[in-house]
Amino acid sequence: MAAGNGPRAAPRRERFEHPSRQPPRRAERGAARCRHLGGGRKWGKRGAVGRRAEERLLQPGCSAVARDFNSFVMRTNTCGELRSAHVGQEVTLYGWVQYQRQGLFLVLRDFQGLTQVIIPQDEAHSRVKKLLSDAPAESVVRVTGIVSHRPPGQENPKMPTGDIEVKVETAEILNSCKKLPFEIKDFIKKSETLRMQYRYLDLRSFQLQYNLRLRSQMVMRMREYLCNLHGFVDVETPTLFKRTPGGAKEFLVPSREAGKFYSLPQSPQQFKQLLMVGGLDRYFQVARCYRDEGSRPDRQPEFTQIDIEMSFVDQAGIQRLIEGLLQYSWPEERGSIATPFPSMTYEEALAAYGTDKPDTRFGMKIVDISEFLQRLDIQFVQNALSYPRGTVKAIRIPQGMRYLKNKDLESLKESAKSQFNQEIMEIICRPDGSLKSLLTKFLDEKQQSELIQALNMQVDDVVLLAAGEHKQVCSALGSLRLETANLLEAAGLVLRDPTAFHFLWVVDFPLFLPKEENPTELESAHHPFTAPHPSDTSLLYSDPTKVRSQHYDLVLNGSEVGGGSIRIHSAEQQRFVLEKVLKENSEVLSHLLEALDFGAPPHGGIALGLDRLISLIVDAPSIRDVIAFPKSFRGRDLMGNAPDYVTPEELEPYHIQVSWPLADKEAKKN
Amino acid sequence: MAAGNGPRAAPRRERFEHPSRQPPRRAERGAARCRHLGGGRKWGKRGAVGRRAEERLLQPGCSAVARDFNSFVMRTNTCGELRSAHVGQEVTLYGWVQYQRQGLFLVLRDFQGLTQVIIPQDEAHSRVKKLLSDAPAESVVRVTGIVSHRPPGQENPKMPTGDIEVKVETAEILNSCKKLPFEIKDFIKKSETLRMQYRYLDLRSFQLQYNLRLRSQMVMRMREYLCNLHGFVDVETPTLFKRTPGGAKEFLVPSREAGKFYSLPQSPQQFKQLLMVGGLDRYFQVARCYRDEGSRPDRQPEFTQIDIEMSFVDQAGIQRLIEGLLQYSWPEERGSIATPFPSMTYEEALAAYGTDKPDTRFGMKIVDISEFLQRLDIQFVQNALSYPRGTVKAIRIPQGMRYLKNKDLESLKESAKSQFNQEIMEIICRPDGSLKSLLTKFLDEKQQSELIQALNMQVDDVVLLAAGEHKQVCSALGSLRLETANLLEAAGLVLRDPTAFHFLWVVDFPLFLPKEENPTELESAHHPFTAPHPSDTSLLYSDPTKVRSQHYDLVLNGSEVGGGSIRIHSAEQQRFVLEKVLKENSEVLSHLLEALDFGAPPHGGIALGLDRLISLIVDAPSIRDVIAFPKSFRGRDLMGNAPDYVTPEELEPYHIQVSWPLADKEAKKN
C-alpha cells in the first residue's frame, strides 16, 4: 500500500493515495452495496470494484434500510465512514494499523475502509504518541479523537475518507502484532500454499472481503426473492444419509454400528423430491454438498448449491423462476441482466459450439461445409462423409494471421490430435485474397471462390477444418475455438467483453447415453429421476437411446452454473427406467418408488452452483477465491492441517481399522 | 377428518367441518404469517394454531410484500385462497384428494388449505364425474371450474374457504394414490417408527407443514435482522475439518490418504474466531453441526445452530444483539417478548433453582433455612452444616396436599435418593395450621411458628427439605422442583403458562471445573477459548478454580437455547490456559495460537440451538417435529435406511476395513 505512494514532500501531512484503479463501470448506476477495504490488490480482468463508496449504505431491494455497522459495539464509526460532515465530532475507531509514518500519523483500517489518524506531538500526549509510534503494522488499536478537515491541498479525493483526519486524544493497543511471515500487501505475490496456510491474513485483503460480502448479499437477495416474494420454504435436509447406487464419489462416515456407514450426499436430490411428495409445494435450500473426486483442480470436496424444487411446474416455469431470481439478486455494480435468457438445444449447442456449455460472448461458431465439399471428389472428405453422421466442419478465426503465430497453429492442431484424435486442416486467406491450404489443389478457382464465400473469409483469416464423425468433429472444433480465443486474447485482441454476462439455457439433452466402458448398455445422462421429453415418452419403451429429456442446463460465459429437470413422478415409469433401461437394482431406491406410489405430484427443480456463479461474477480465477476456508486441490486444509491421523483407539467405536498400503507398512517397520 | 363430520342430512351439500379447535389466542393480533392445512392434528399444550387464515399474506418486517404462491405454475389459486370475492371466476386448482363423498363432491387439499369441489352430475360431464368419483384419497388431481357461493345455510364459517365451492368443468388425475399403509388423519396415533418410515406422508400433516414453514420464516427474519439491518456477513465454513483435541463426539470421514481422516465439527468455533482475526468484523451462519453421541433421546447426529461472532464487542453487546434478534424474528402469533431479558448469575441460578437453566415460569424457588435451623440442636442439621459449604434448603409446594398423593411424595423422595444420593425430609402444613414432620419433635411451638414464617407456609402446603453440601442439595431440590411441577400439572394444576416464554440470561459461570474422573485436574466448563471474567483475570494465574468466565447461556422456559462467550484474544493467555491450566498439548491448535499473535481483535459470539428454539416455540414434544427428515434416537434414517452396509471394494479407496465384532464374525461363519 505504502509502496504506491511514492516519495513525499511533506511528511507531516502525507496524502494517502489508493493505487490506481480502472475507471468505474456500470457500478456508477446504483447505490453502493458493499464498502471496500482500501487495499490495492488487482484481480482478474474485471477487478475494477474499488470505486469510491457511496455515502449511504442502502439495503437493496424491498426496502431502503441502512445497515448499522456500529450497533452493539463501542466504536462510534467504522474506518470507512467519516466525511466532512463529521468534522468536530469526537469519534472512537477500532481497527488495524495499516501503516505508521515517523510517529506523525498512521492509517487505520477495518473492513469498511481506511482513516488517517494524526498522532499528537505535545508533551501531554507523550504516552499516546509512544504507544502509537511503537505499534507494529497489523496491530489492533482503539483510537478516540476529533474529526478535523485535512489542511487545504492535503485532501485525497481517491480516498472516501480523504477529506478528513482524526486527531487522536486517547489510544489503546488491543493486540500487538508479531512480525508477519510477509506483508499483507505482498500477499497476492506469494504462493497460494502460503496464502492458504495463513488464510486469516489473506482474508484481510480487499478482494476476499469484497468477494465474501458480495456472496453473502447475493444469497440474501436470493432468499428474499424465493422466501418473501414467492413463498418458497427453506428446508434443511440431512447430510448424513446412505450411499446412492454407484455413488463412487460420496464420502463415507462410519457409524457406531459395525460395518454400517453413512454417506455425505452429492446433492439433496432424493430429499427434495420427497418434500414434494410431502406436499411442501416449493422448497429451496442453500445446500452444502459433498463430492470426493480425489485431486482435481478447482474442485472442492464440499461446495454449495442453491437447491430448488417445485410442484406442478414445467420446464418453462423453472426457467422463468431462475431468470427472475438472478435478475433480482444480481449485484448492481455488475450491471443488469436481460431476461428471458436465450435457449439452445443440446444438438444446436454441439453443432455450433462443439460443447453443451457454449461461451456465447464471441463468435467463431462451427460451420458445416459438408454440403459444399461433398460435390468434390476429395478422398478424405468422401471418407468422412461415408460414415454414419460423417461431416466436414470448420471454424473461422478472423484476423488469425495477424494474431496467431505458426507455432500457435501447430499447437492447436496437436491439441486436436492428442485430445480428440482429430486431424485438422488449415485454410489461410492471403493478403491478395487467395487461399493457402492443402485443400486448394482439389479446387478450381471458382470452387475456391465459392469456399471463401461459404466460409465468409476475409484477408488474414484462418479456417480450421475437420472431417469425421459429427460429435468428434464438433467437440474438437469446440475445444479449438476456446483455445484459439485464449491465444488471440494473449496476443492482445479483446474477444470476450470482461463486463459481459451471457446466460444461456441448454435444453433437450438426451435422456440416456451409452456407457463409456460398455456402449451397448445405457446410463442416465444426468440422473435416473429425469423425466423424458413429453414428445418422446413412447420412445422410452421402444428406442430409449432416442429419448430427449426434460433436463436443462444454465450456462454463463461458457461455464455450467446450474442444471435441473422435470422429474419422473410416476412410480411405474421410474421403475421401468431403473429396471428395464438402466438395469439397476431398484431395491436401494424402494423408499422413493414407494413415495411415488402414494400421491406424488408432478414436480421439477434445479440447482445452481453457488461457488462457480459467484466466482464468475467477481471474475475470480478460482472458486477458492469466493470460499472463506477452501481446501487445496488435494483436498487439504493447509491452515489447520486436515485431514489428519487419528489413533486406533479413536477408530474403535466405529469398528474400522486402517489398511496401510504396503509401502507405508514397510516404512513403519524400518 | 371425515370422521368428525357426523351423520349428514343433506348429502348433496354437506358442510365440511374442521375438527374443533382451541380458541385463537394472541394469534389474533397479527396478520397470518402462515396458512394452514386443514388437518386436525392436535399437538402439545399450545397447539391452537389452526385459526382462520387472514385474507392477505403479509410479509412481516421491512416490507409488506405479498407472497405469490401461484407464480411460475399453472394453477390460478391455491386451495386455501378462494373467497366470496372470487365467485364467478374460472379457477384451476392442483391438490390432493382429502376425501370424496358419493360421487357428489370432494375436498381438495394443498399446503395452504382445503377447497370443496362439486362434481358435475350431468351427462356431458360423465367422464369427469367418473374420474373424480374413482380417485382414491391422496391422489393428485387438477380441477378447473367456476367459483360459486355455497347455497344459503351451507356455508362453513370454520373453514377459510367455507363460503364458496368450485363447480368442476374439467379435471385430470395427475397421479393416482395406491392404498396407504394407514390414513393420514390417523397418523398421529401411529408409532413414531412408522411415521418416520413414511415421513413424506407425515409431512402432509398440518402440524409438520406449520412447523417447517414457521422455522423457515423465523430464520429468514433472523437473516434480515443480521444481514440487512446490522451488517453481518453470512459466511459458510467447512464441515470437513480435523479432529479437535478430545473431540470424542466428532464423526470421522476417511480420506483417500491412508490413515488420515477428516472430522465433522461440532461447531464452527475455530473458523468463526479465525474470521474475526481475518477482519470480517461481523459473522453469522445458519450452521450445520455434527455430534456423535450414540443413542440419546431427543438428540440428532446433525443439528443446526445460529452461529454468530463479532469483533470489538463485550458480553452486554452480544446480549443486546440476541434480544433484538429474537424480538425481531419472533412469530407474531406467539405474542411479543419483552427485552432486555432478565439475567442471573450461575451461583444465583444454582441457589434458587438448583440448575444452570432455570424454568422461571413458576415459583417454588429453593429457600435457604440454614440460618434458622443452625440455632437448633438437631443432629442431622448440625452434621450437614459442619461440612464445607454445608447447608439446609427447602422448596415449598403450594397446595401440595391437595394435588399430590402419598405415593407422589414417596417417589419424589426416592428420586432424590437414587439420582443425587440426597435424603429428603417433608414438612406438611395441616388444615389446622400445625406442622407434620419428623422435624417437629425438635421444635417448640414458637420455633414451629417461626419455621412456618420462614418458609411462608400456608395450609395444605408441603415443604421438601434437604441438608448437605450446597451443590448437591441445590441440584436435588432443583430436580424435585421440576418433577413436582409435572406431578402438579398431571393432577390438574396449571403451573406453567403454556403461552408464556420466559427468556433468561445465566452469566458468570466458572471458567474451569474439576474433571469428573480426576478432580485434581481441571477442564474447561465450556471450551478452552472462553475468556476469564475481567475482574478475575489475575486469579487465572493464582487460583484458576476461582475464575469466573465471560460465558453466557440463554435459557428459555428451562431449556438451554443458546450459549456463547467473549473469547481469549491474547495468544499468551490462550497458551497459558491450554498448557498450564488444562495441561493440553497446544500443538494441534498451533494455527489458532499463531492467528492470535498476528493481530487478533477482541471478539465474542454466541450460538443458538435452532432446533430446540423452534420446538419450544411451536410447543413440539421433540426436536424431531421441527426437522424435515430426522434420525431416530439410534441415529437411523428409517425411511431411506441409513446408515447401511457398503462393500469392501467401496472401502478400498479410503484404506479402511471393518473390524467385525466377534459375535458378528461368528454369525457370518455359520
GROMACS .gro file of N, CA, C and O in nm, chain A residues 360-393:
model
  136
  360THR      N    1  -2.103  -1.789  -2.537
  360THR     CA    2  -2.164  -1.713  -2.647
  360THR      C    3  -2.121  -1.567  -2.647
  360THR      O    4  -2.183  -1.484  -2.712
  361ARG      N    5  -2.015  -1.536  -2.572
  361ARG     CA    6  -1.968  -1.398  -2.573
  361ARG      C    7  -1.894  -1.363  -2.702
  361ARG      O    8  -1.868  -1.247  -2.730
  362PHE      N    9  -1.857  -1.465  -2.777
  362PHE     CA   10  -1.789  -1.435  -2.903
  362PHE      C   11  -1.834  -1.535  -3.009
  362PHE      O   12  -1.896  -1.637  -2.979
  363GLY      N   13  -1.802  -1.502  -3.134
  363GLY     CA   14  -1.849  -1.582  -3.247
  363GLY      C   15  -1.763  -1.703  -3.274
  363GLY      O   16  -1.749  -1.789  -3.188
  364MET      N   17  -1.705  -1.710  -3.392
  364MET     CA   18  -1.623  -1.825  -3.431
  364MET      C   19  -1.700  -1.956  -3.418
  364MET      O   20  -1.646  -2.056  -3.373
  365LYS      N   21  -1.827  -1.949  -3.457
  365LYS     CA   22  -1.909  -2.069  -3.447
  365LYS      C   23  -1.867  -2.174  -3.549
  365LYS      O   24  -1.806  -2.143  -3.651
  366ILE      N   25  -1.903  -2.296  -3.520
  366ILE     CA   26  -1.870  -2.406  -3.611
  366ILE      C   27  -1.965  -2.401  -3.732
  366ILE      O   28  -2.086  -2.385  -3.715
  367VAL      N   29  -1.907  -2.413  -3.850
  367VAL     CA   30  -1.985  -2.408  -3.974
  367VAL      C   31  -1.977  -2.545  -4.043
  367VAL      O   32  -1.870  -2.607  -4.047
  368ASP      N   33  -2.090  -2.589  -4.092
  368ASP     CA   34  -2.092  -2.720  -4.161
  368ASP      C   35  -2.069  -2.697  -4.310
  368ASP      O   36  -2.146  -2.626  -4.375
  369ILE      N   37  -1.961  -2.751  -4.365
  369ILE     CA   38  -1.937  -2.733  -4.509
  369ILE      C   39  -1.941  -2.867  -4.582
  369ILE      O   40  -1.889  -2.881  -4.693
  370SER      N   41  -2.009  -2.964  -4.520
  370SER     CA   42  -2.021  -3.096  -4.585
  370SER      C   43  -2.088  -3.083  -4.721
  370SER      O   44  -2.041  -3.140  -4.820
  371GLU      N   45  -2.197  -3.006  -4.722
  371GLU     CA   46  -2.274  -2.996  -4.844
  371GLU      C   47  -2.190  -2.940  -4.958
  371GLU      O   48  -2.194  -2.989  -5.071
  372PHE      N   49  -2.111  -2.837  -4.923
  372PHE     CA   50  -2.026  -2.776  -5.025
  372PHE      C   51  -1.921  -2.874  -5.074
  372PHE      O   52  -1.895  -2.886  -5.194
  373LEU      N   53  -1.859  -2.945  -4.980
  373LEU     CA   54  -1.745  -3.029  -5.017
  373LEU      C   55  -1.784  -3.163  -5.077
  373LEU      O   56  -1.706  -3.224  -5.149
  374GLN      N   57  -1.907  -3.209  -5.047
  374GLN     CA   58  -1.939  -3.344  -5.092
  374GLN      C   59  -1.951  -3.352  -5.243
  374GLN      O   60  -1.942  -3.460  -5.302
  375ARG      N   61  -1.967  -3.235  -5.305
  375ARG     CA   62  -1.974  -3.233  -5.450
  375ARG      C   63  -1.836  -3.260  -5.511
  375ARG      O   64  -1.826  -3.293  -5.628
  376LEU      N   65  -1.732  -3.240  -5.431
  376LEU     CA   66  -1.597  -3.252  -5.486
  376LEU      C   67  -1.543  -3.391  -5.459
  376LEU      O   68  -1.578  -3.457  -5.361
  377ASP      N   69  -1.455  -3.431  -5.544
  377ASP     CA   70  -1.401  -3.566  -5.531
  377ASP      C   71  -1.273  -3.561  -5.449
  377ASP      O   72  -1.162  -3.572  -5.503
  378ILE      N   73  -1.286  -3.535  -5.319
  378ILE     CA   74  -1.168  -3.533  -5.233
  378ILE      C   75  -1.177  -3.654  -5.142
  378ILE      O   76  -1.276  -3.675  -5.073
  379GLN      N   77  -1.070  -3.730  -5.143
  379GLN     CA   78  -1.076  -3.861  -5.079
  379GLN      C   79  -1.113  -3.852  -4.931
  379GLN      O   80  -1.207  -3.915  -4.885
  380PHE      N   81  -1.040  -3.767  -4.856
  380PHE     CA   82  -1.063  -3.768  -4.710
  380PHE      C   83  -1.202  -3.714  -4.675
  380PHE      O   84  -1.264  -3.754  -4.578
  381VAL      N   85  -1.251  -3.626  -4.764
  381VAL     CA   86  -1.386  -3.576  -4.741
  381VAL      C   87  -1.488  -3.687  -4.766
  381VAL      O   88  -1.578  -3.711  -4.684
  382GLN      N   89  -1.474  -3.753  -4.875
  382GLN     CA   90  -1.567  -3.861  -4.908
  382GLN      C   91  -1.562  -3.971  -4.802
  382GLN      O   92  -1.664  -4.027  -4.764
  383ASN      N   93  -1.441  -4.000  -4.757
  383ASN     CA   94  -1.425  -4.098  -4.648
  383ASN      C   95  -1.507  -4.059  -4.526
  383ASN      O   96  -1.585  -4.139  -4.473
  384ALA      N   97  -1.487  -3.937  -4.486
  384ALA     CA   98  -1.555  -3.889  -4.365
  384ALA      C   99  -1.706  -3.894  -4.384
  384ALA      O  100  -1.781  -3.938  -4.295
  385LEU      N  101  -1.752  -3.851  -4.500
  385LEU     CA  102  -1.896  -3.842  -4.521
  385LEU      C  103  -1.961  -3.979  -4.540
  385LEU      O  104  -2.082  -3.992  -4.529
  386SER      N  105  -1.878  -4.081  -4.565
  386SER     CA  106  -1.937  -4.214  -4.586
  386SER      C  107  -1.978  -4.279  -4.454
  386SER      O  108  -2.059  -4.370  -4.450
  387TYR      N  109  -1.922  -4.231  -4.343
  387TYR     CA  110  -1.958  -4.289  -4.213
  387TYR      C  111  -2.095  -4.240  -4.167
  387TYR      O  112  -2.141  -4.135  -4.212
  388PRO      N  113  -2.160  -4.312  -4.079
  388PRO     CA  114  -2.284  -4.259  -4.023
  388PRO      C  115  -2.251  -4.128  -3.949
  388PRO      O  116  -2.152  -4.123  -3.876
  389ARG      N  117  -2.331  -4.028  -3.965
  389ARG     CA  118  -2.309  -3.896  -3.906
  389ARG      C  119  -2.172  -3.838  -3.944
  389ARG      O  120  -2.113  -3.763  -3.867
  390GLY      N  121  -2.123  -3.877  -4.063
  390GLY     CA  122  -1.998  -3.818  -4.109
  390GLY      C  123  -2.019  -3.674  -4.150
  390GLY      O  124  -2.126  -3.637  -4.198
  391THR      N  125  -1.918  -3.591  -4.130
  391THR     CA  126  -1.935  -3.449  -4.155
  391THR      C  127  -1.801  -3.381  -4.178
  391THR      O  128  -1.695  -3.435  -4.142
  392VAL      N  129  -1.805  -3.264  -4.243
  392VAL     CA  130  -1.687  -3.177  -4.251
  392VAL      C  131  -1.729  -3.040  -4.197
  392VAL      O  132  -1.828  -2.982  -4.242
  393LYS      N  133  -1.654  -2.992  -4.095
  393LYS     CA  134  -1.692  -2.867  -4.031
  393LYS      C  135  -1.569  -2.779  -4.012
  393LYS      O  136  -1.455  -2.827  -4.022
   0.00000   0.00000   0.00000
